[in-house]
Amino acid sequence: MVKSTSRASTTGTSTTKKTWLKKGSWSPEEDQKLIAYINRYGIWNWAVTSKAAGLLRCGKSCRLRWMNYLRPGIKHGNFSQEEDETIINLHQQLGNRWSTIASRLPGRTDNEIKNHWHTHLKKHNFLQGNQAADHQENQSGDQIYNNQTIEENNGSSGSTYEELQNLWDPESFPMEGLYMVDDFGATYADPGFLVSSFSQWGFQENTYTSFASCYDVNDGLWDYLLMEANEETV
DNA sequence: AATGTCCTCAACCGCATGGGA
DNA sequence: TTCCCATGCGGTTGAGGACAT
């Protein structure tokens, strides 16, 4: 993307001390100066490189321009599906360690990956259900499911198996178009599976505890089910 | 065609880190 | 050990293009 140099008006510590420094977008002439200098002399000190190349830029700006745009081998353009998957997987493992992620994607820079994540992959990853916990945090209430709530039994105990089964009653809430994500990130196409599993896994009535979220593709809203329990275990 | 809003991404900033004096 | 400087990193900004009204 070609931009004007209007960012040059941006204030900053470097401009207050070195007003001769140019800021903002790089012109093709500046790019050529930097490329020509580095091709001839190499890189050994960015501050010196900037001056020696005849650029009115700070060394930091020269480094960024070279590393993110001018350096040979830099890929420009759309990310492949394979690259997207790699970024998503690495981000799950590493978090926002963009430079580390970039080192695993030849030709891609940390800045480019970071931008791509925030503009494309973040939303995609969100909709894949990997952010169930985030949804939970964003909810003000935690016992909401299709405007229903689970009443506590006898004050301290949680919902009964029957109550949960009733909650998923297909008559009142068809399962088509629904899937669930449990608090471990596992996805269930059939919400009833999660409910019945608690019984199959050996939890007794009133003893299971879990949070589950449910995405309704019909209305595009996330619904939540909190399965509370008392302290007794099997 | 004009205007407003949203989206993308290059470039900036501040802070952290590492190496040399 | 401390200080200074260059480099690296991640968060943020805002210009300009794309799209909607």
PDB file of C-alpha atoms (C1' of nucleotides) in Angstrom:
ATOM      1  CA  MET A   1       0.000   0.000   0.000  1.00  0.00           C
ATOM      2  CA  VAL A   2       1.424   3.341  -1.013  1.00  0.00           C
ATOM      3  CA  LYS A   3       0.814   6.108   1.420  1.00  0.00           C
ATOM      4  CA  SER A   4       1.685   9.747   1.754  1.00  0.00           C
ATOM      5  CA  THR A   5       4.124  11.036   4.302  1.00  0.00           C
ATOM      6  CA  SER A   6       1.439  12.610   6.422  1.00  0.00           C
ATOM      7  CA  ARG A   7       2.471  10.544   9.412  1.00  0.00           C
ATOM      8  CA  ALA A   8       5.491  12.766   9.557  1.00  0.00           C
ATOM      9  CA  SER A   9       3.437  15.113  11.688  1.00  0.00           C
ATOM     10  CA  THR A  10       3.141  12.479  14.382  1.00  0.00           C
ATOM     11  CA  THR A  11       4.787  13.576  17.571  1.00  0.00           C
ATOM     12  CA  GLY A  12       7.307  11.426  19.330  1.00  0.00           C
ATOM     13  CA  THR A  13      10.479  11.471  21.323  1.00  0.00           C
ATOM     14  CA  SER A  14      12.697  11.071  18.322  1.00  0.00           C
ATOM     15  CA  THR A  15      11.163  14.028  16.508  1.00  0.00           C
ATOM     16  CA  THR A  16      11.532  16.329  19.451  1.00  0.00           C
ATOM     17  CA  LYS A  17      15.217  15.589  19.647  1.00  0.00           C
ATOM     18  CA  LYS A  18      16.017  15.150  15.981  1.00  0.00           C
ATOM     19  CA  THR A  19      13.675  17.340  13.982  1.00  0.00           C
ATOM     20  CA  TRP A  20      15.658  16.745  10.805  1.00  0.00           C
ATOM     21  CA  LEU A  21      14.477  13.156  10.726  1.00  0.00           C
ATOM     22  CA  LYS A  22      11.915  12.289   8.139  1.00  0.00           C
ATOM     23  CA  LYS A  23       9.001  10.145   9.189  1.00  0.00           C
ATOM     24  CA  GLY A  24       6.055   8.533   7.520  1.00  0.00           C
ATOM     25  CA  SER A  25       5.885   6.413   4.415  1.00  0.00           C
ATOM     26  CA  TRP A  26       8.968   5.617   2.405  1.00  0.00           C
ATOM     27  CA  SER A  27       9.331   6.913  -1.129  1.00  0.00           C
ATOM     28  CA  PRO A  28      10.672   4.705  -3.951  1.00  0.00           C
ATOM     29  CA  GLU A  29      13.796   6.889  -4.011  1.00  0.00           C
ATOM     30  CA  GLU A  30      14.473   6.228  -0.347  1.00  0.00           C
ATOM     31  CA  ASP A  31      13.967   2.513  -0.881  1.00  0.00           C
ATOM     32  CA  GLN A  32      16.469   2.539  -3.725  1.00  0.00           C
ATOM     33  CA  LYS A  33      19.042   4.388  -1.646  1.00  0.00           C
ATOM     34  CA  LEU A  34      18.761   1.903   1.184  1.00  0.00           C
ATOM     35  CA  ILE A  35      18.829  -1.152  -1.091  1.00  0.00           C
ATOM     36  CA  ALA A  36      21.817   0.168  -3.023  1.00  0.00           C
ATOM     37  CA  TYR A  37      23.778   0.920   0.125  1.00  0.00           C
ATOM     38  CA  ILE A  38      23.092  -2.432   1.793  1.00  0.00           C
ATOM     39  CA  ASN A  39      23.840  -4.366  -1.375  1.00  0.00           C
ATOM     40  CA  ARG A  40      27.193  -2.646  -1.590  1.00  0.00           C
ATOM     41  CA  TYR A  41      28.292  -2.399   2.030  1.00  0.00           C
ATOM     42  CA  GLY A  42      26.044  -4.739   3.946  1.00  0.00           C
ATOM     43  CA  ILE A  43      24.494  -4.109   7.336  1.00  0.00           C
ATOM     44  CA  TRP A  44      26.654  -3.415  10.346  1.00  0.00           C
ATOM     45  CA  ASN A  45      25.116  -0.414  12.070  1.00  0.00           C
ATOM     46  CA  TRP A  46      21.707   0.961  11.214  1.00  0.00           C
ATOM     47  CA  ALA A  47      22.345   4.486  12.429  1.00  0.00           C
ATOM     48  CA  VAL A  48      25.473   4.719  10.305  1.00  0.00           C
ATOM     49  CA  THR A  49      23.763   3.014   7.384  1.00  0.00           C
ATOM     50  CA  SER A  50      21.019   5.606   7.390  1.00  0.00           C
ATOM     51  CA  LYS A  51      23.397   8.549   7.222  1.00  0.00           C
ATOM     52  CA  ALA A  52      25.834   6.926   4.846  1.00  0.00           C
ATOM     53  CA  ALA A  53      23.027   6.035   2.466  1.00  0.00           C
ATOM     54  CA  GLY A  54      21.942   9.654   2.421  1.00  0.00           C
ATOM     55  CA  LEU A  55      18.648   9.059   4.184  1.00  0.00           C
ATOM     56  CA  LEU A  56      17.001  11.454   6.601  1.00  0.00           C
ATOM     57  CA  ARG A  57      15.737   8.532   8.622  1.00  0.00           C
ATOM     58  CA  CYS A  58      16.623   7.129  12.002  1.00  0.00           C
ATOM     59  CA  GLY A  59      18.343   3.774  12.064  1.00  0.00           C
ATOM     60  CA  LYS A  60      15.331   2.167  13.567  1.00  0.00           C
ATOM     61  CA  SER A  61      13.151   3.227  10.674  1.00  0.00           C
ATOM     62  CA  CYS A  62      15.714   1.928   8.164  1.00  0.00           C
ATOM     63  CA  ARG A  63      15.901  -1.402   9.926  1.00  0.00           C
ATOM     64  CA  LEU A  64      12.120  -1.749   9.973  1.00  0.00           C
ATOM     65  CA  ARG A  65      11.808  -0.852   6.321  1.00  0.00           C
ATOM     66  CA  TRP A  66      14.493  -3.350   5.342  1.00  0.00           C
ATOM     67  CA  MET A  67      13.330  -6.175   7.569  1.00  0.00           C
ATOM     68  CA  ASN A  68       9.639  -5.860   6.762  1.00  0.00           C
ATOM     69  CA  TYR A  69       9.639  -4.813   3.144  1.00  0.00           C
ATOM     70  CA  LEU A  70      12.886  -4.522   1.209  1.00  0.00           C
ATOM     71  CA  ARG A  71      14.796  -7.565   2.375  1.00  0.00           C
ATOM     72  CA  PRO A  72      15.162 -10.285  -0.291  1.00  0.00           C
ATOM     73  CA  GLY A  73      12.881 -13.258   0.111  1.00  0.00           C
ATOM     74  CA  ILE A  74      10.007 -11.345   1.662  1.00  0.00           C
ATOM     75  CA  LYS A  75       6.660 -12.676   0.537  1.00  0.00           C
ATOM     76  CA  HIS A  76       3.952 -10.186  -0.269  1.00  0.00           C
ATOM     77  CA  GLY A  77       0.329 -10.953  -0.866  1.00  0.00           C
ATOM     78  CA  ASN A  78      -2.252 -13.336   0.457  1.00  0.00           C
ATOM     79  CA  PHE A  79      -1.512 -15.981   3.028  1.00  0.00           C
ATOM     80  CA  SER A  80      -2.122 -19.565   1.985  1.00  0.00           C
ATOM     81  CA  GLN A  81      -4.459 -21.805   3.943  1.00  0.00           C
ATOM     82  CA  GLU A  82      -1.455 -23.774   5.115  1.00  0.00           C
ATOM     83  CA  GLU A  83       0.161 -20.597   6.427  1.00  0.00           C
ATOM     84  CA  ASP A  84      -3.058 -19.636   8.181  1.00  0.00           C
ATOM     85  CA  GLU A  85      -3.245 -23.010   9.888  1.00  0.00           C
ATOM     86  CA  THR A  86       0.385 -22.777  10.926  1.00  0.00           C
ATOM     87  CA  ILE A  87      -0.163 -19.348  12.446  1.00  0.00           C
ATOM     88  CA  ILE A  88      -3.275 -20.469  14.304  1.00  0.00           C
ATOM     89  CA  ASN A  89      -1.536 -23.531  15.682  1.00  0.00           C
ATOM     90  CA  LEU A  90       1.587 -21.659  16.695  1.00  0.00           C
ATOM     91  CA  HIS A  91      -0.428 -18.875  18.259  1.00  0.00           C
ATOM     92  CA  GLN A  92      -2.254 -21.395  20.405  1.00  0.00           C
ATOM     93  CA  GLN A  93       1.106 -22.694  21.585  1.00  0.00           C
ATOM     94  CA  LEU A  94       3.102 -19.478  21.807  1.00  0.00           C
ATOM     95  CA  GLY A  95       0.649 -16.625  22.176  1.00  0.00           C
ATOM     96  CA  ASN A  96       1.643 -13.235  20.768  1.00  0.00           C
ATOM     97  CA  ARG A  97       5.260 -14.158  20.167  1.00  0.00           C
ATOM     98  CA  TRP A  98       5.130 -12.920  16.610  1.00  0.00           C
ATOM     99  CA  SER A  99       8.826 -13.053  15.877  1.00  0.00           C
ATOM    100  CA  THR A 100       8.974 -16.685  16.929  1.00  0.00           C
ATOM    101  CA  ILE A 101       5.963 -17.480  14.797  1.00  0.00           C
ATOM    102  CA  ALA A 102       7.506 -15.597  11.880  1.00  0.00           C
ATOM    103  CA  SER A 103      10.662 -17.674  12.154  1.00  0.00           C
ATOM    104  CA  ARG A 104       8.546 -20.706  11.301  1.00  0.00           C
ATOM    105  CA  LEU A 105       7.077 -19.084   8.209  1.00  0.00           C
ATOM    106  CA  PRO A 106       9.801 -18.361   5.643  1.00  0.00           C
ATOM    107  CA  GLY A 107       9.304 -15.055   3.873  1.00  0.00           C
ATOM    108  CA  ARG A 108       6.801 -13.701   6.355  1.00  0.00           C
ATOM    109  CA  THR A 109       7.606 -10.984   8.871  1.00  0.00           C
ATOM    110  CA  ASP A 110       6.423 -10.667  12.423  1.00  0.00           C
ATOM    111  CA  ASN A 111       4.659  -7.427  11.557  1.00  0.00           C
ATOM    112  CA  GLU A 112       2.816  -8.988   8.644  1.00  0.00           C
ATOM    113  CA  ILE A 113       1.766 -12.002  10.682  1.00  0.00           C
ATOM    114  CA  LYS A 114       0.631  -9.801  13.520  1.00  0.00           C
ATOM    115  CA  ASN A 115      -1.486  -7.697  11.154  1.00  0.00           C
ATOM    116  CA  HIS A 116      -2.877 -10.784   9.468  1.00  0.00           C
ATOM    117  CA  TRP A 117      -3.816 -12.259  12.796  1.00  0.00           C
ATOM    118  CA  HIS A 118      -5.665  -9.188  13.983  1.00  0.00           C
ATOM    119  CA  THR A 119      -7.469  -8.582  10.684  1.00  0.00           C
ATOM    120  CA  HIS A 120      -8.321 -12.126   9.609  1.00  0.00           C
ATOM    121  CA  LEU A 121      -7.403 -15.033  11.818  1.00  0.00           C
ATOM    122  CA  LYS A 122      -8.528 -13.680  15.164  1.00  0.00           C
ATOM    123  CA  LYS A 123     -12.162 -13.606  14.073  1.00  0.00           C
ATOM    124  CA  HIS A 124     -11.877 -16.946  12.347  1.00  0.00           C
ATOM    125  CA  ASN A 125     -10.313 -18.553  15.361  1.00  0.00           C
ATOM    126  CA  PHE A 126     -12.978 -17.005  17.537  1.00  0.00           C
ATOM    127  CA  LEU A 127     -15.786 -18.514  15.514  1.00  0.00           C
ATOM    128  CA  GLN A 128     -14.122 -21.902  15.579  1.00  0.00           C
ATOM    129  CA  GLY A 129     -14.951 -22.079  19.239  1.00  0.00           C
ATOM    130  CA  ASN A 130     -11.430 -21.841  20.519  1.00  0.00           C
ATOM    131  CA  GLN A 131     -12.314 -18.811  22.541  1.00  0.00           C
ATOM    132  CA  ALA A 132     -15.057 -20.331  24.633  1.00  0.00           C
ATOM    133  CA  ALA A 133     -13.447 -18.963  27.743  1.00  0.00           C
ATOM    134  CA  ASP A 134     -13.441 -15.492  26.262  1.00  0.00           C
ATOM    135  CA  HIS A 135     -17.138 -15.769  25.656  1.00  0.00           C
ATOM    136  CA  GLN A 136     -17.621 -16.780  29.220  1.00  0.00           C
ATOM    137  CA  GLU A 137     -15.718 -13.745  30.422  1.00  0.00           C
ATOM    138  CA  ASN A 138     -17.772 -11.481  28.227  1.00  0.00           C
ATOM    139  CA  GLN A 139     -21.037 -12.628  29.661  1.00  0.00           C
ATOM    140  CA  SER A 140     -22.495 -10.713  32.545  1.00  0.00           C
ATOM    141  CA  GLY A 141     -24.610 -13.664  33.578  1.00  0.00           C
ATOM    142  CA  ASP A 142     -23.407 -17.206  33.755  1.00  0.00           C
ATOM    143  CA  GLN A 143     -26.542 -19.263  33.988  1.00  0.00           C
ATOM    144  CA  ILE A 144     -28.254 -18.161  30.846  1.00  0.00           C
ATOM    145  CA  TYR A 145     -29.496 -20.515  28.242  1.00  0.00           C
ATOM    146  CA  ASN A 146     -32.154 -19.342  25.862  1.00  0.00           C
ATOM    147  CA  ASN A 147     -33.423 -17.037  28.596  1.00  0.00           C
ATOM    148  CA  GLN A 148     -33.750 -19.944  30.984  1.00  0.00           C
ATOM    149  CA  THR A 149     -31.911 -20.305  34.249  1.00  0.00           C
ATOM    150  CA  ILE A 150     -31.093 -23.277  36.378  1.00  0.00           C
ATOM    151  CA  GLU A 151     -32.428 -23.001  39.864  1.00  0.00           C
ATOM    152  CA  GLU A 152     -30.239 -24.232  42.624  1.00  0.00           C
ATOM    153  CA  ASN A 153     -31.476 -27.215  44.552  1.00  0.00           C
ATOM    154  CA  ASN A 154     -31.647 -26.826  48.300  1.00  0.00           C
ATOM    155  CA  GLY A 155     -29.349 -23.862  48.175  1.00  0.00           C
ATOM    156  CA  SER A 156     -26.053 -25.653  47.770  1.00  0.00           C
ATOM    157  CA  SER A 157     -26.489 -28.407  45.263  1.00  0.00           C
ATOM    158  CA  GLY A 158     -26.487 -28.104  41.493  1.00  0.00           C
ATOM    159  CA  SER A 159     -28.854 -29.125  38.781  1.00  0.00           C
ATOM    160  CA  THR A 160     -30.095 -32.617  38.453  1.00  0.00           C
ATOM    161  CA  TYR A 161     -29.536 -34.732  35.395  1.00  0.00           C
ATOM    162  CA  GLU A 162     -33.225 -34.570  34.677  1.00  0.00           C
ATOM    163  CA  GLU A 163     -33.167 -30.805  34.805  1.00  0.00           C
ATOM    164  CA  LEU A 164     -30.369 -30.686  32.294  1.00  0.00           C
ATOM    165  CA  GLN A 165     -32.130 -33.140  30.064  1.00  0.00           C
ATOM    166  CA  ASN A 166     -35.213 -30.974  30.212  1.00  0.00           C
ATOM    167  CA  LEU A 167     -33.130 -27.963  29.401  1.00  0.00           C
ATOM    168  CA  TRP A 168     -32.076 -29.578  26.156  1.00  0.00           C
ATOM    169  CA  ASP A 169     -35.575 -30.606  25.342  1.00  0.00           C
ATOM    170  CA  PRO A 170     -35.697 -30.777  21.527  1.00  0.00           C
ATOM    171  CA  GLU A 171     -39.281 -29.593  21.654  1.00  0.00           C
ATOM    172  CA  SER A 172     -38.285 -26.247  23.094  1.00  0.00           C
ATOM    173  CA  PHE A 173     -34.880 -25.960  21.506  1.00  0.00           C
ATOM    174  CA  PRO A 174     -34.185 -28.032  18.386  1.00  0.00           C
ATOM    175  CA  MET A 175     -30.657 -29.342  18.193  1.00  0.00           C
ATOM    176  CA  GLU A 176     -30.254 -28.679  14.498  1.00  0.00           C
ATOM    177  CA  GLY A 177     -27.843 -25.843  13.980  1.00  0.00           C
ATOM    178  CA  LEU A 178     -26.300 -26.145  17.391  1.00  0.00           C
ATOM    179  CA  TYR A 179     -23.010 -27.289  18.698  1.00  0.00           C
ATOM    180  CA  MET A 180     -21.475 -27.113  22.110  1.00  0.00           C
ATOM    181  CA  VAL A 181     -18.043 -26.376  23.412  1.00  0.00           C
ATOM    182  CA  ASP A 182     -17.208 -27.593  26.860  1.00  0.00           C
ATOM    183  CA  ASP A 183     -14.818 -25.942  29.263  1.00  0.00           C
ATOM    184  CA  PHE A 184     -11.943 -28.025  27.917  1.00  0.00           C
ATOM    185  CA  GLY A 185     -12.490 -26.815  24.369  1.00  0.00           C
ATOM    186  CA  ALA A 186     -14.046 -30.031  23.116  1.00  0.00           C
ATOM    187  CA  THR A 187     -16.820 -29.565  20.606  1.00  0.00           C
ATOM    188  CA  TYR A 188     -20.012 -31.571  20.476  1.00  0.00           C
ATOM    189  CA  ALA A 189     -22.315 -31.576  17.512  1.00  0.00           C
ATOM    190  CA  ASP A 190     -25.030 -33.005  19.705  1.00  0.00           C
ATOM    191  CA  PRO A 191     -25.581 -31.027  22.897  1.00  0.00           C
ATOM    192  CA  GLY A 192     -27.324 -33.960  24.488  1.00  0.00           C
ATOM    193  CA  PHE A 193     -24.084 -35.893  24.284  1.00  0.00           C
ATOM    194  CA  LEU A 194     -22.406 -33.661  26.808  1.00  0.00           C
ATOM    195  CA  VAL A 195     -25.268 -33.941  29.232  1.00  0.00           C
ATOM    196  CA  SER A 196     -25.518 -37.703  28.950  1.00  0.00           C
ATOM    197  CA  SER A 197     -21.748 -38.080  29.142  1.00  0.00           C
ATOM    198  CA  PHE A 198     -21.659 -36.753  32.649  1.00  0.00           C
ATOM    199  CA  SER A 199     -23.802 -39.630  33.648  1.00  0.00           C
ATOM    200  CA  GLN A 200     -21.895 -42.171  31.586  1.00  0.00           C
ATOM    201  CA  TRP A 201     -18.564 -40.995  32.971  1.00  0.00           C
ATOM    202  CA  GLY A 202     -19.727 -41.956  36.415  1.00  0.00           C
ATOM    203  CA  PHE A 203     -20.865 -38.699  37.875  1.00  0.00           C
ATOM    204  CA  GLN A 204     -23.928 -39.032  39.990  1.00  0.00           C
ATOM    205  CA  GLU A 205     -26.864 -36.739  39.996  1.00  0.00           C
ATOM    206  CA  ASN A 206     -26.098 -33.374  41.555  1.00  0.00           C
ATOM    207  CA  THR A 207     -22.347 -34.039  41.504  1.00  0.00           C
ATOM    208  CA  TYR A 208     -21.183 -32.960  38.080  1.00  0.00           C
ATOM    209  CA  THR A 209     -19.927 -29.489  37.445  1.00  0.00           C
ATOM    210  CA  SER A 210     -19.042 -27.917  34.175  1.00  0.00           C
ATOM    211  CA  PHE A 211     -19.506 -24.924  32.005  1.00  0.00           C
ATOM    212  CA  ALA A 212     -20.667 -25.326  28.463  1.00  0.00           C
ATOM    213  CA  SER A 213     -21.334 -22.823  25.747  1.00  0.00           C
ATOM    214  CA  CYS A 214     -23.665 -23.289  22.864  1.00  0.00           C
ATOM    215  CA  TYR A 215     -23.522 -21.468  19.571  1.00  0.00           C
ATOM    216  CA  ASP A 216     -26.789 -21.095  17.769  1.00  0.00           C
ATOM    217  CA  VAL A 217     -26.173 -20.595  14.076  1.00  0.00           C
ATOM    218  CA  ASN A 218     -29.798 -19.637  13.631  1.00  0.00           C
ATOM    219  CA  ASP A 219     -29.606 -16.418  15.604  1.00  0.00           C
ATOM    220  CA  GLY A 220     -25.832 -16.094  15.734  1.00  0.00           C
ATOM    221  CA  LEU A 221     -25.820 -15.832  19.505  1.00  0.00           C
ATOM    222  CA  TRP A 222     -23.857 -17.730  22.092  1.00  0.00           C
ATOM    223  CA  ASP A 223     -25.861 -19.238  24.892  1.00  0.00           C
ATOM    224  CA  TYR A 224     -24.426 -20.531  28.107  1.00  0.00           C
ATOM    225  CA  LEU A 225     -25.152 -23.357  30.396  1.00  0.00           C
ATOM    226  CA  LEU A 226     -23.562 -23.627  33.779  1.00  0.00           C
ATOM    227  CA  MET A 227     -23.858 -27.002  35.385  1.00  0.00           C
ATOM    228  CA  GLU A 228     -23.314 -26.438  39.012  1.00  0.00           C
ATOM    229  CA  ALA A 229     -22.698 -29.157  41.541  1.00  0.00           C
ATOM    230  CA  ASN A 230     -22.277 -29.727  45.171  1.00  0.00           C
ATOM    231  CA  GLU A 231     -18.945 -30.742  46.628  1.00  0.00           C
ATOM    232  CA  GLU A 232     -19.647 -34.459  46.623  1.00  0.00           C
ATOM    233  CA  THR A 233     -17.854 -36.559  44.054  1.00  0.00           C
ATOM    234  CA  VAL A 234     -18.275 -40.115  42.921  1.00  0.00           C
TER     235      VAL A 234
ATOM    236  C1'  DA B   1     -21.712  11.297  -7.517  1.00  0.00           C
ATOM    237  C1'  DA B   2     -21.095  12.407  -2.756  1.00  0.00           C
ATOM    238  C1'  DT B   3     -20.561  11.125   1.792  1.00  0.00           C
ATOM    239  C1'  DG B   4     -19.838   8.118   5.661  1.00  0.00           C
ATOM    240  C1'  DT B   5     -18.019   3.968   7.719  1.00  0.00           C
ATOM    241  C1'  DC B   6     -15.136   0.055   7.950  1.00  0.00           C
ATOM    242  C1'  DC B   7     -10.912  -2.433   7.031  1.00  0.00           C
ATOM    243  C1'  DT B   8      -6.119  -3.077   6.065  1.00  0.00           C
ATOM    244  C1'  DC B   9      -1.419  -2.651   6.925  1.00  0.00           C
ATOM    245  C1'  DA B  10       2.930   0.277   6.888  1.00  0.00           C
ATOM    246  C1'  DA B  11       5.079   2.671  10.199  1.00  0.00           C
ATOM    247  C1'  DC B  12       5.528   4.483  14.664  1.00  0.00           C
ATOM    248  C1'  DC B  13       6.366   4.260  19.769  1.00  0.00           C
ATOM    249  C1'  DG B  14       7.945   2.594  24.175  1.00  0.00           C
ATOM    250  C1'  DC B  15      10.069  -0.942  26.469  1.00  0.00           C
ATOM    251  C1'  DA B  16      13.071  -5.055  26.885  1.00  0.00           C
ATOM    252  C1'  DT B  17      17.281  -7.227  25.967  1.00  0.00           C
ATOM    253  C1'  DG B  18      22.093  -8.019  25.060  1.00  0.00           C
ATOM    254  C1'  DG B  19      26.761  -6.735  24.378  1.00  0.00           C
ATOM    255  C1'  DG B  20      30.659  -3.809  24.969  1.00  0.00           C
ATOM    256  C1'  DA B  21      33.244  -0.270  27.522  1.00  0.00           C
TER     257       DA B  21
ATOM    258  C1'  DT C   1      28.734  -3.742  38.588  1.00  0.00           C
ATOM    259  C1'  DT C   2      26.986  -0.045  36.101  1.00  0.00           C
ATOM    260  C1'  DC C   3      26.102   2.601  32.187  1.00  0.00           C
ATOM    261  C1'  DC C   4      25.311   3.354  27.372  1.00  0.00           C
ATOM    262  C1'  DC C   5      23.942   2.181  22.934  1.00  0.00           C
ATOM    263  C1'  DA C   6      22.077  -0.661  19.188  1.00  0.00           C
ATOM    264  C1'  DT C   7      18.824  -3.878  18.132  1.00  0.00           C
ATOM    265  C1'  DG C   8      14.576  -6.520  18.645  1.00  0.00           C
ATOM    266  C1'  DC C   9       9.847  -7.020  19.968  1.00  0.00           C
ATOM    267  C1'  DG C  10       4.931  -6.271  20.528  1.00  0.00           C
ATOM    268  C1'  DG C  11       1.178  -2.874  20.916  1.00  0.00           C
ATOM    269  C1'  DT C  12      -0.846   0.931  18.688  1.00  0.00           C
ATOM    270  C1'  DT C  13      -1.881   4.446  15.291  1.00  0.00           C
ATOM    271  C1'  DG C  14      -3.872   6.554  11.388  1.00  0.00           C
ATOM    272  C1'  DA C  15      -3.804   7.239   6.138  1.00  0.00           C
ATOM    273  C1'  DG C  16      -5.963   5.641   2.444  1.00  0.00           C
ATOM    274  C1'  DG C  17      -8.551   2.218  -0.082  1.00  0.00           C
ATOM    275  C1'  DA C  18     -12.855  -0.499  -0.243  1.00  0.00           C
ATOM    276  C1'  DC C  19     -17.409  -0.807   0.486  1.00  0.00           C
ATOM    277  C1'  DA C  20     -22.074   0.749   1.890  1.00  0.00           C
ATOM    278  C1'  DT C  21     -25.662   4.122   1.876  1.00  0.00           C
TER     279       DT C  21
END
